[in-house]
């Protein structure tokens, strides 16, 4: 079973700072999704990356997929308090073709005003 | 925007009792999932469901668990005899197709507390 390791687990920063969150696996991802989860809510999809080396931007968020498709990063520029939440990476489960997602343990981000 | 809805938002049950968690997936979606998240731990896959049958289930999804789509809209997760360790957030998700680049849409979850 593919395991996803996220780092750091916790991050507390001041408003306006930049940050990067990482997601790594020992095996190749077919694709990788990044979700954001706020307290009391379900995960909400931010982006899907599919191609090695791919970079996608969503306002102040930049997502990168490693060339070998075994790692991904999420970079936030000039973080805002509204960015506070749990950031999860997830991939389709190995050889499974049923669509199940395997999640990393998440990075809890706190942005202080 | 259509969304996945789950009820109840919080369920408190005595150990050994049966619980049914309910989900209404997005109407044109064909693939349905249940996940759980124990407090402080990662989101874990329980089961996937397509064409009125289970496609895949995890080791967690033992004989105490069952899923059903009793009508055209609801998708339920039943735990027959709850245990303390079943306490968790349970999330329902659905997708149009199962392709790896397609999103799964999650509900806001049911918090299950077993006493």
PDB file of N, CA, C and O in Angstrom, chain A residues 3-5 30-31 33 35 37 40-45 48 50 86 88 92-93 96-106, chain B residues 31 33 35 37 41-45 48 55-58 89 91 95 97-109 111:
ATOM      1  N   UNK A   3       2.192   4.766   0.824  1.00  0.00           N
ATOM      2  CA  UNK A   3       2.127   5.640   1.987  1.00  0.00           C
ATOM      3  C   UNK A   3       2.542   7.029   1.573  1.00  0.00           C
ATOM      4  O   UNK A   3       3.497   7.205   0.817  1.00  0.00           O
ATOM      5  N   UNK A   4       1.815   8.021   2.070  1.00  0.00           N
ATOM      6  CA  UNK A   4       2.138   9.407   1.795  1.00  0.00           C
ATOM      7  C   UNK A   4       2.612  10.064   3.084  1.00  0.00           C
ATOM      8  O   UNK A   4       1.931   9.978   4.111  1.00  0.00           O
ATOM      9  N   UNK A   5       3.759  10.684   3.028  1.00  0.00           N
ATOM     10  CA  UNK A   5       4.313  11.373   4.182  1.00  0.00           C
ATOM     11  C   UNK A   5       4.274  12.864   3.926  1.00  0.00           C
ATOM     12  O   UNK A   5       4.794  13.342   2.908  1.00  0.00           O
ATOM     13  N   UNK A  30       0.173   8.038  -9.594  1.00  0.00           N
ATOM     14  CA  UNK A  30      -0.462   8.190 -10.899  1.00  0.00           C
ATOM     15  C   UNK A  30      -0.946   9.632 -11.035  1.00  0.00           C
ATOM     16  O   UNK A  30      -0.877  10.227 -12.116  1.00  0.00           O
ATOM     17  N   UNK A  31      -1.416  10.164  -9.944  1.00  0.00           N
ATOM     18  CA  UNK A  31      -1.793  11.576  -9.876  1.00  0.00           C
ATOM     19  C   UNK A  31      -1.829  11.928  -8.408  1.00  0.00           C
ATOM     20  O   UNK A  31      -1.798  11.044  -7.545  1.00  0.00           O
ATOM     21  N   UNK A  33      -3.633  14.714  -5.502  1.00  0.00           N
ATOM     22  CA  UNK A  33      -4.583  15.774  -5.224  1.00  0.00           C
ATOM     23  C   UNK A  33      -4.237  16.440  -3.902  1.00  0.00           C
ATOM     24  O   UNK A  33      -3.771  15.791  -2.975  1.00  0.00           O
ATOM     25  N   UNK A  35      -6.022  18.689  -0.895  1.00  0.00           N
ATOM     26  CA  UNK A  35      -7.283  19.094  -0.300  1.00  0.00           C
ATOM     27  C   UNK A  35      -7.005  20.029   0.869  1.00  0.00           C
ATOM     28  O   UNK A  35      -5.952  19.974   1.501  1.00  0.00           O
ATOM     29  N   UNK A  37      -8.973  21.176   4.503  1.00  0.00           N
ATOM     30  CA  UNK A  37     -10.061  20.824   5.400  1.00  0.00           C
ATOM     31  C   UNK A  37     -10.108  21.815   6.540  1.00  0.00           C
ATOM     32  O   UNK A  37      -9.108  22.040   7.225  1.00  0.00           O
ATOM     33  N   UNK A  40     -14.733  20.947  11.321  1.00  0.00           N
ATOM     34  CA  UNK A  40     -16.165  20.707  11.179  1.00  0.00           C
ATOM     35  C   UNK A  40     -16.634  20.526   9.743  1.00  0.00           C
ATOM     36  O   UNK A  40     -17.841  20.432   9.499  1.00  0.00           O
ATOM     37  N   UNK A  41     -15.702  20.476   8.809  1.00  0.00           N
ATOM     38  CA  UNK A  41     -16.072  20.314   7.404  1.00  0.00           C
ATOM     39  C   UNK A  41     -15.292  19.182   6.771  1.00  0.00           C
ATOM     40  O   UNK A  41     -14.298  18.714   7.315  1.00  0.00           O
ATOM     41  N   UNK A  42     -15.753  18.760   5.606  1.00  0.00           N
ATOM     42  CA  UNK A  42     -15.026  17.732   4.874  1.00  0.00           C
ATOM     43  C   UNK A  42     -13.917  18.332   4.034  1.00  0.00           C
ATOM     44  O   UNK A  42     -13.872  19.546   3.816  1.00  0.00           O
ATOM     45  N   UNK A  43     -13.009  17.482   3.547  1.00  0.00           N
ATOM     46  CA  UNK A  43     -11.942  17.985   2.665  1.00  0.00           C
ATOM     47  C   UNK A  43     -12.525  18.585   1.385  1.00  0.00           C
ATOM     48  O   UNK A  43     -13.482  18.064   0.832  1.00  0.00           O
ATOM     49  N   UNK A  44     -11.905  19.667   0.938  1.00  0.00           N
ATOM     50  CA  UNK A  44     -12.321  20.321  -0.300  1.00  0.00           C
ATOM     51  C   UNK A  44     -11.132  20.304  -1.256  1.00  0.00           C
ATOM     52  O   UNK A  44     -10.030  20.729  -0.883  1.00  0.00           O
ATOM     53  N   UNK A  45     -11.350  19.826  -2.461  1.00  0.00           N
ATOM     54  CA  UNK A  45     -10.271  19.702  -3.429  1.00  0.00           C
ATOM     55  C   UNK A  45      -9.746  21.071  -3.845  1.00  0.00           C
ATOM     56  O   UNK A  45     -10.507  21.974  -4.186  1.00  0.00           O
ATOM     57  N   UNK A  48      -5.529  19.039  -8.718  1.00  0.00           N
ATOM     58  CA  UNK A  48      -5.022  17.719  -9.085  1.00  0.00           C
ATOM     59  C   UNK A  48      -3.825  17.916 -10.005  1.00  0.00           C
ATOM     60  O   UNK A  48      -3.899  18.697 -10.958  1.00  0.00           O
ATOM     61  N   UNK A  50      -1.015  15.815 -12.415  1.00  0.00           N
ATOM     62  CA  UNK A  50      -0.964  14.531 -13.105  1.00  0.00           C
ATOM     63  C   UNK A  50       0.389  14.280 -13.769  1.00  0.00           C
ATOM     64  O   UNK A  50       0.903  13.162 -13.738  1.00  0.00           O
ATOM     65  N   UNK A  86      -6.257  22.558   7.607  1.00  0.00           N
ATOM     66  CA  UNK A  86      -5.502  21.312   7.461  1.00  0.00           C
ATOM     67  C   UNK A  86      -5.340  21.046   5.967  1.00  0.00           C
ATOM     68  O   UNK A  86      -6.330  20.990   5.233  1.00  0.00           O
ATOM     69  N   UNK A  88      -4.151  18.519   3.063  1.00  0.00           N
ATOM     70  CA  UNK A  88      -3.992  17.080   2.875  1.00  0.00           C
ATOM     71  C   UNK A  88      -3.579  16.780   1.440  1.00  0.00           C
ATOM     72  O   UNK A  88      -4.155  17.342   0.506  1.00  0.00           O
ATOM     73  N   UNK A  92      -4.587   8.219  -5.584  1.00  0.00           N
ATOM     74  CA  UNK A  92      -5.391   7.025  -5.805  1.00  0.00           C
ATOM     75  C   UNK A  92      -4.612   5.826  -5.295  1.00  0.00           C
ATOM     76  O   UNK A  92      -3.416   5.744  -5.452  1.00  0.00           O
ATOM     77  N   UNK A  93      -5.266   4.880  -4.676  1.00  0.00           N
ATOM     78  CA  UNK A  93      -4.614   3.794  -3.971  1.00  0.00           C
ATOM     79  C   UNK A  93      -3.929   2.774  -4.842  1.00  0.00           C
ATOM     80  O   UNK A  93      -4.565   1.816  -5.273  1.00  0.00           O
ATOM     81  N   UNK A  96      -5.231  -0.004  -7.155  1.00  0.00           N
ATOM     82  CA  UNK A  96      -6.685   0.004  -7.064  1.00  0.00           C
ATOM     83  C   UNK A  96      -7.286   0.767  -8.228  1.00  0.00           C
ATOM     84  O   UNK A  96      -6.814   1.832  -8.603  1.00  0.00           O
ATOM     85  N   UNK A  97      -8.324   0.233  -8.816  1.00  0.00           N
ATOM     86  CA  UNK A  97      -9.012   0.977  -9.867  1.00  0.00           C
ATOM     87  C   UNK A  97     -10.414   1.373  -9.436  1.00  0.00           C
ATOM     88  O   UNK A  97     -11.268   1.643 -10.262  1.00  0.00           O
ATOM     89  N   UNK A  98     -10.628   1.361  -8.117  1.00  0.00           N
ATOM     90  CA  UNK A  98     -11.957   1.706  -7.621  1.00  0.00           C
ATOM     91  C   UNK A  98     -12.063   3.166  -7.228  1.00  0.00           C
ATOM     92  O   UNK A  98     -13.117   3.594  -6.799  1.00  0.00           O
ATOM     93  N   UNK A  99     -10.999   3.896  -7.365  1.00  0.00           N
ATOM     94  CA  UNK A  99     -11.038   5.317  -7.064  1.00  0.00           C
ATOM     95  C   UNK A  99     -10.738   5.678  -5.629  1.00  0.00           C
ATOM     96  O   UNK A  99     -10.776   6.861  -5.293  1.00  0.00           O
ATOM     97  N   UNK A 100     -10.434   4.708  -4.779  1.00  0.00           N
ATOM     98  CA  UNK A 100     -10.201   5.062  -3.378  1.00  0.00           C
ATOM     99  C   UNK A 100      -8.995   5.985  -3.257  1.00  0.00           C
ATOM    100  O   UNK A 100      -8.040   5.895  -4.027  1.00  0.00           O
ATOM    101  N   UNK A 101      -9.069   6.893  -2.314  1.00  0.00           N
ATOM    102  CA  UNK A 101      -7.982   7.826  -2.053  1.00  0.00           C
ATOM    103  C   UNK A 101      -7.205   7.384  -0.826  1.00  0.00           C
ATOM    104  O   UNK A 101      -7.784   6.952   0.169  1.00  0.00           O
ATOM    105  N   UNK A 102      -5.888   7.522  -0.920  1.00  0.00           N
ATOM    106  CA  UNK A 102      -5.017   7.354   0.240  1.00  0.00           C
ATOM    107  C   UNK A 102      -4.522   8.737   0.609  1.00  0.00           C
ATOM    108  O   UNK A 102      -3.985   9.464  -0.248  1.00  0.00           O
ATOM    109  N   UNK A 103      -4.687   9.091   1.881  1.00  0.00           N
ATOM    110  CA  UNK A 103      -4.340  10.429   2.335  1.00  0.00           C
ATOM    111  C   UNK A 103      -3.045  10.428   3.123  1.00  0.00           C
ATOM    112  O   UNK A 103      -2.697   9.462   3.804  1.00  0.00           O
ATOM    113  N   UNK A 104      -2.331  11.557   3.043  1.00  0.00           N
ATOM    114  CA  UNK A 104      -1.270  11.814   3.986  1.00  0.00           C
ATOM    115  C   UNK A 104      -1.871  12.215   5.319  1.00  0.00           C
ATOM    116  O   UNK A 104      -3.091  12.401   5.441  1.00  0.00           O
ATOM    117  N   UNK A 105      -1.005  12.380   6.325  1.00  0.00           N
ATOM    118  CA  UNK A 105      -1.527  12.687   7.659  1.00  0.00           C
ATOM    119  C   UNK A 105      -1.885  14.151   7.815  1.00  0.00           C
ATOM    120  O   UNK A 105      -2.505  14.540   8.795  1.00  0.00           O
ATOM    121  N   UNK A 106      -1.516  14.963   6.835  1.00  0.00           N
ATOM    122  CA  UNK A 106      -1.926  16.354   6.835  1.00  0.00           C
ATOM    123  C   UNK A 106      -0.923  17.294   7.472  1.00  0.00           C
ATOM    124  O   UNK A 106      -0.097  16.897   8.300  1.00  0.00           O
TER     125      UNK A 106
ATOM    126  N   UNK B  31     -20.068   7.027  -8.323  1.00  0.00           N
ATOM    127  CA  UNK B  31     -19.161   6.320  -7.420  1.00  0.00           C
ATOM    128  C   UNK B  31     -19.283   6.936  -6.037  1.00  0.00           C
ATOM    129  O   UNK B  31     -19.270   8.156  -5.889  1.00  0.00           O
ATOM    130  N   UNK B  33     -18.261   6.674  -1.733  1.00  0.00           N
ATOM    131  CA  UNK B  33     -17.191   6.249  -0.825  1.00  0.00           C
ATOM    132  C   UNK B  33     -17.557   6.624   0.598  1.00  0.00           C
ATOM    133  O   UNK B  33     -18.245   7.610   0.849  1.00  0.00           O
ATOM    134  N   UNK B  35     -15.224   7.266   4.172  1.00  0.00           N
ATOM    135  CA  UNK B  35     -13.922   7.389   4.824  1.00  0.00           C
ATOM    136  C   UNK B  35     -14.174   7.695   6.295  1.00  0.00           C
ATOM    137  O   UNK B  35     -15.245   8.172   6.669  1.00  0.00           O
ATOM    138  N   UNK B  37     -12.107   9.395   9.930  1.00  0.00           N
ATOM    139  CA  UNK B  37     -10.952  10.124  10.467  1.00  0.00           C
ATOM    140  C   UNK B  37     -11.050  10.099  11.980  1.00  0.00           C
ATOM    141  O   UNK B  37     -11.865  10.825  12.569  1.00  0.00           O
ATOM    142  N   UNK B  41      -5.773  11.616  13.628  1.00  0.00           N
ATOM    143  CA  UNK B  41      -5.173  10.679  12.688  1.00  0.00           C
ATOM    144  C   UNK B  41      -5.565  11.022  11.255  1.00  0.00           C
ATOM    145  O   UNK B  41      -6.353  11.920  11.011  1.00  0.00           O
ATOM    146  N   UNK B  42      -5.014  10.281  10.306  1.00  0.00           N
ATOM    147  CA  UNK B  42      -5.272  10.586   8.912  1.00  0.00           C
ATOM    148  C   UNK B  42      -6.644  10.090   8.471  1.00  0.00           C
ATOM    149  O   UNK B  42      -7.252   9.228   9.098  1.00  0.00           O
ATOM    150  N   UNK B  43      -7.120  10.643   7.379  1.00  0.00           N
ATOM    151  CA  UNK B  43      -8.356  10.180   6.762  1.00  0.00           C
ATOM    152  C   UNK B  43      -8.097   8.793   6.160  1.00  0.00           C
ATOM    153  O   UNK B  43      -7.136   8.606   5.409  1.00  0.00           O
ATOM    154  N   UNK B  44      -8.958   7.827   6.506  1.00  0.00           N
ATOM    155  CA  UNK B  44      -8.753   6.438   6.060  1.00  0.00           C
ATOM    156  C   UNK B  44      -9.929   5.981   5.196  1.00  0.00           C
ATOM    157  O   UNK B  44     -11.083   6.188   5.543  1.00  0.00           O
ATOM    158  N   UNK B  45      -9.618   5.307   4.127  1.00  0.00           N
ATOM    159  CA  UNK B  45     -10.631   4.736   3.238  1.00  0.00           C
ATOM    160  C   UNK B  45     -11.331   3.567   3.928  1.00  0.00           C
ATOM    161  O   UNK B  45     -10.671   2.719   4.556  1.00  0.00           O
ATOM    162  N   UNK B  48     -15.684   1.556  -1.151  1.00  0.00           N
ATOM    163  CA  UNK B  48     -16.178   2.211  -2.363  1.00  0.00           C
ATOM    164  C   UNK B  48     -17.336   1.387  -2.912  1.00  0.00           C
ATOM    165  O   UNK B  48     -17.401   0.159  -2.721  1.00  0.00           O
ATOM    166  N   UNK B  55     -17.208  -2.083  -4.436  1.00  0.00           N
ATOM    167  CA  UNK B  55     -16.097  -2.247  -5.367  1.00  0.00           C
ATOM    168  C   UNK B  55     -14.832  -2.665  -4.636  1.00  0.00           C
ATOM    169  O   UNK B  55     -14.050  -3.466  -5.133  1.00  0.00           O
ATOM    170  N   UNK B  56     -14.631  -2.065  -3.499  1.00  0.00           N
ATOM    171  CA  UNK B  56     -13.434  -2.345  -2.711  1.00  0.00           C
ATOM    172  C   UNK B  56     -13.700  -1.972  -1.260  1.00  0.00           C
ATOM    173  O   UNK B  56     -14.465  -1.050  -0.999  1.00  0.00           O
ATOM    174  N   UNK B  57     -13.102  -2.695  -0.350  1.00  0.00           N
ATOM    175  CA  UNK B  57     -13.221  -2.340   1.059  1.00  0.00           C
ATOM    176  C   UNK B  57     -11.874  -2.515   1.738  1.00  0.00           C
ATOM    177  O   UNK B  57     -11.041  -3.319   1.307  1.00  0.00           O
ATOM    178  N   UNK B  58     -11.673  -1.755   2.797  1.00  0.00           N
ATOM    179  CA  UNK B  58     -10.406  -1.830   3.516  1.00  0.00           C
ATOM    180  C   UNK B  58     -10.515  -2.860   4.636  1.00  0.00           C
ATOM    181  O   UNK B  58     -11.595  -3.409   4.909  1.00  0.00           O
ATOM    182  N   UNK B  89     -14.823  10.792  12.939  1.00  0.00           N
ATOM    183  CA  UNK B  89     -15.596  11.504  11.913  1.00  0.00           C
ATOM    184  C   UNK B  89     -15.733  10.575  10.723  1.00  0.00           C
ATOM    185  O   UNK B  89     -14.739   9.985  10.281  1.00  0.00           O
ATOM    186  N   UNK B  91     -16.817  10.410   6.796  1.00  0.00           N
ATOM    187  CA  UNK B  91     -17.063  11.243   5.622  1.00  0.00           C
ATOM    188  C   UNK B  91     -17.575  10.383   4.470  1.00  0.00           C
ATOM    189  O   UNK B  91     -17.024   9.326   4.167  1.00  0.00           O
ATOM    190  N   UNK B  95     -18.138  10.752  -6.687  1.00  0.00           N
ATOM    191  CA  UNK B  95     -17.494  11.276  -7.889  1.00  0.00           C
ATOM    192  C   UNK B  95     -18.287  10.815  -9.101  1.00  0.00           C
ATOM    193  O   UNK B  95     -18.999   9.809  -9.066  1.00  0.00           O
ATOM    194  N   UNK B  97     -16.957   9.924 -12.099  1.00  0.00           N
ATOM    195  CA  UNK B  97     -16.271   8.726 -12.584  1.00  0.00           C
ATOM    196  C   UNK B  97     -15.098   8.483 -11.664  1.00  0.00           C
ATOM    197  O   UNK B  97     -14.810   9.291 -10.780  1.00  0.00           O
ATOM    198  N   UNK B  98     -14.395   7.398 -11.845  1.00  0.00           N
ATOM    199  CA  UNK B  98     -13.330   7.043 -10.901  1.00  0.00           C
ATOM    200  C   UNK B  98     -11.945   7.402 -11.422  1.00  0.00           C
ATOM    201  O   UNK B  98     -10.966   7.078 -10.773  1.00  0.00           O
ATOM    202  N   UNK B  99     -11.845   8.064 -12.557  1.00  0.00           N
ATOM    203  CA  UNK B  99     -10.540   8.394 -13.119  1.00  0.00           C
ATOM    204  C   UNK B  99      -9.689   9.164 -12.117  1.00  0.00           C
ATOM    205  O   UNK B  99     -10.201   9.945 -11.313  1.00  0.00           O
ATOM    206  N   UNK B 100      -8.365   8.936 -12.191  1.00  0.00           N
ATOM    207  CA  UNK B 100      -7.483   9.451 -11.152  1.00  0.00           C
ATOM    208  C   UNK B 100      -7.423  10.965 -11.125  1.00  0.00           C
ATOM    209  O   UNK B 100      -7.024  11.553 -10.126  1.00  0.00           O
ATOM    210  N   UNK B 101      -7.788  11.631 -12.207  1.00  0.00           N
ATOM    211  CA  UNK B 101      -7.718  13.092 -12.194  1.00  0.00           C
ATOM    212  C   UNK B 101      -9.059  13.734 -11.863  1.00  0.00           C
ATOM    213  O   UNK B 101      -9.216  14.944 -11.980  1.00  0.00           O
ATOM    214  N   UNK B 102     -10.038  12.923 -11.480  1.00  0.00           N
ATOM    215  CA  UNK B 102     -11.344  13.465 -11.164  1.00  0.00           C
ATOM    216  C   UNK B 102     -11.501  13.650  -9.660  1.00  0.00           C
ATOM    217  O   UNK B 102     -11.053  12.831  -8.877  1.00  0.00           O
ATOM    218  N   UNK B 103     -12.144  14.740  -9.265  1.00  0.00           N
ATOM    219  CA  UNK B 103     -12.270  15.014  -7.839  1.00  0.00           C
ATOM    220  C   UNK B 103     -13.323  14.136  -7.178  1.00  0.00           C
ATOM    221  O   UNK B 103     -14.279  13.699  -7.814  1.00  0.00           O
ATOM    222  N   UNK B 104     -13.091  13.889  -5.896  1.00  0.00           N
ATOM    223  CA  UNK B 104     -14.146  13.350  -5.055  1.00  0.00           C
ATOM    224  C   UNK B 104     -14.676  14.506  -4.229  1.00  0.00           C
ATOM    225  O   UNK B 104     -13.915  15.307  -3.696  1.00  0.00           O
ATOM    226  N   UNK B 105     -15.979  14.576  -4.136  1.00  0.00           N
ATOM    227  CA  UNK B 105     -16.636  15.625  -3.378  1.00  0.00           C
ATOM    228  C   UNK B 105     -17.050  15.046  -2.031  1.00  0.00           C
ATOM    229  O   UNK B 105     -17.760  14.035  -1.987  1.00  0.00           O
ATOM    230  N   UNK B 106     -16.613  15.710  -0.978  1.00  0.00           N
ATOM    231  CA  UNK B 106     -16.851  15.211   0.371  1.00  0.00           C
ATOM    232  C   UNK B 106     -17.986  15.956   1.049  1.00  0.00           C
ATOM    233  O   UNK B 106     -18.152  17.172   0.868  1.00  0.00           O
ATOM    234  N   UNK B 107     -18.740  15.227   1.867  1.00  0.00           N
ATOM    235  CA  UNK B 107     -19.674  15.878   2.774  1.00  0.00           C
ATOM    236  C   UNK B 107     -18.931  16.428   3.983  1.00  0.00           C
ATOM    237  O   UNK B 107     -17.719  16.242   4.117  1.00  0.00           O
ATOM    238  N   UNK B 108     -19.670  17.087   4.861  1.00  0.00           N
ATOM    239  CA  UNK B 108     -19.050  17.686   6.045  1.00  0.00           C
ATOM    240  C   UNK B 108     -18.888  16.704   7.198  1.00  0.00           C
ATOM    241  O   UNK B 108     -18.393  17.072   8.255  1.00  0.00           O
ATOM    242  N   UNK B 109     -19.338  15.473   6.991  1.00  0.00           N
ATOM    243  CA  UNK B 109     -19.051  14.433   7.958  1.00  0.00           C
ATOM    244  C   UNK B 109     -20.099  14.276   9.050  1.00  0.00           C
ATOM    245  O   UNK B 109     -20.892  15.182   9.324  1.00  0.00           O
ATOM    246  N   UNK B 111     -19.958  13.210  13.058  1.00  0.00           N
ATOM    247  CA  UNK B 111     -19.096  12.884  14.203  1.00  0.00           C
ATOM    248  C   UNK B 111     -19.796  11.810  15.019  1.00  0.00           C
ATOM    249  O   UNK B 111     -20.882  12.042  15.558  1.00  0.00           O
TER     250      UNK B 111
END
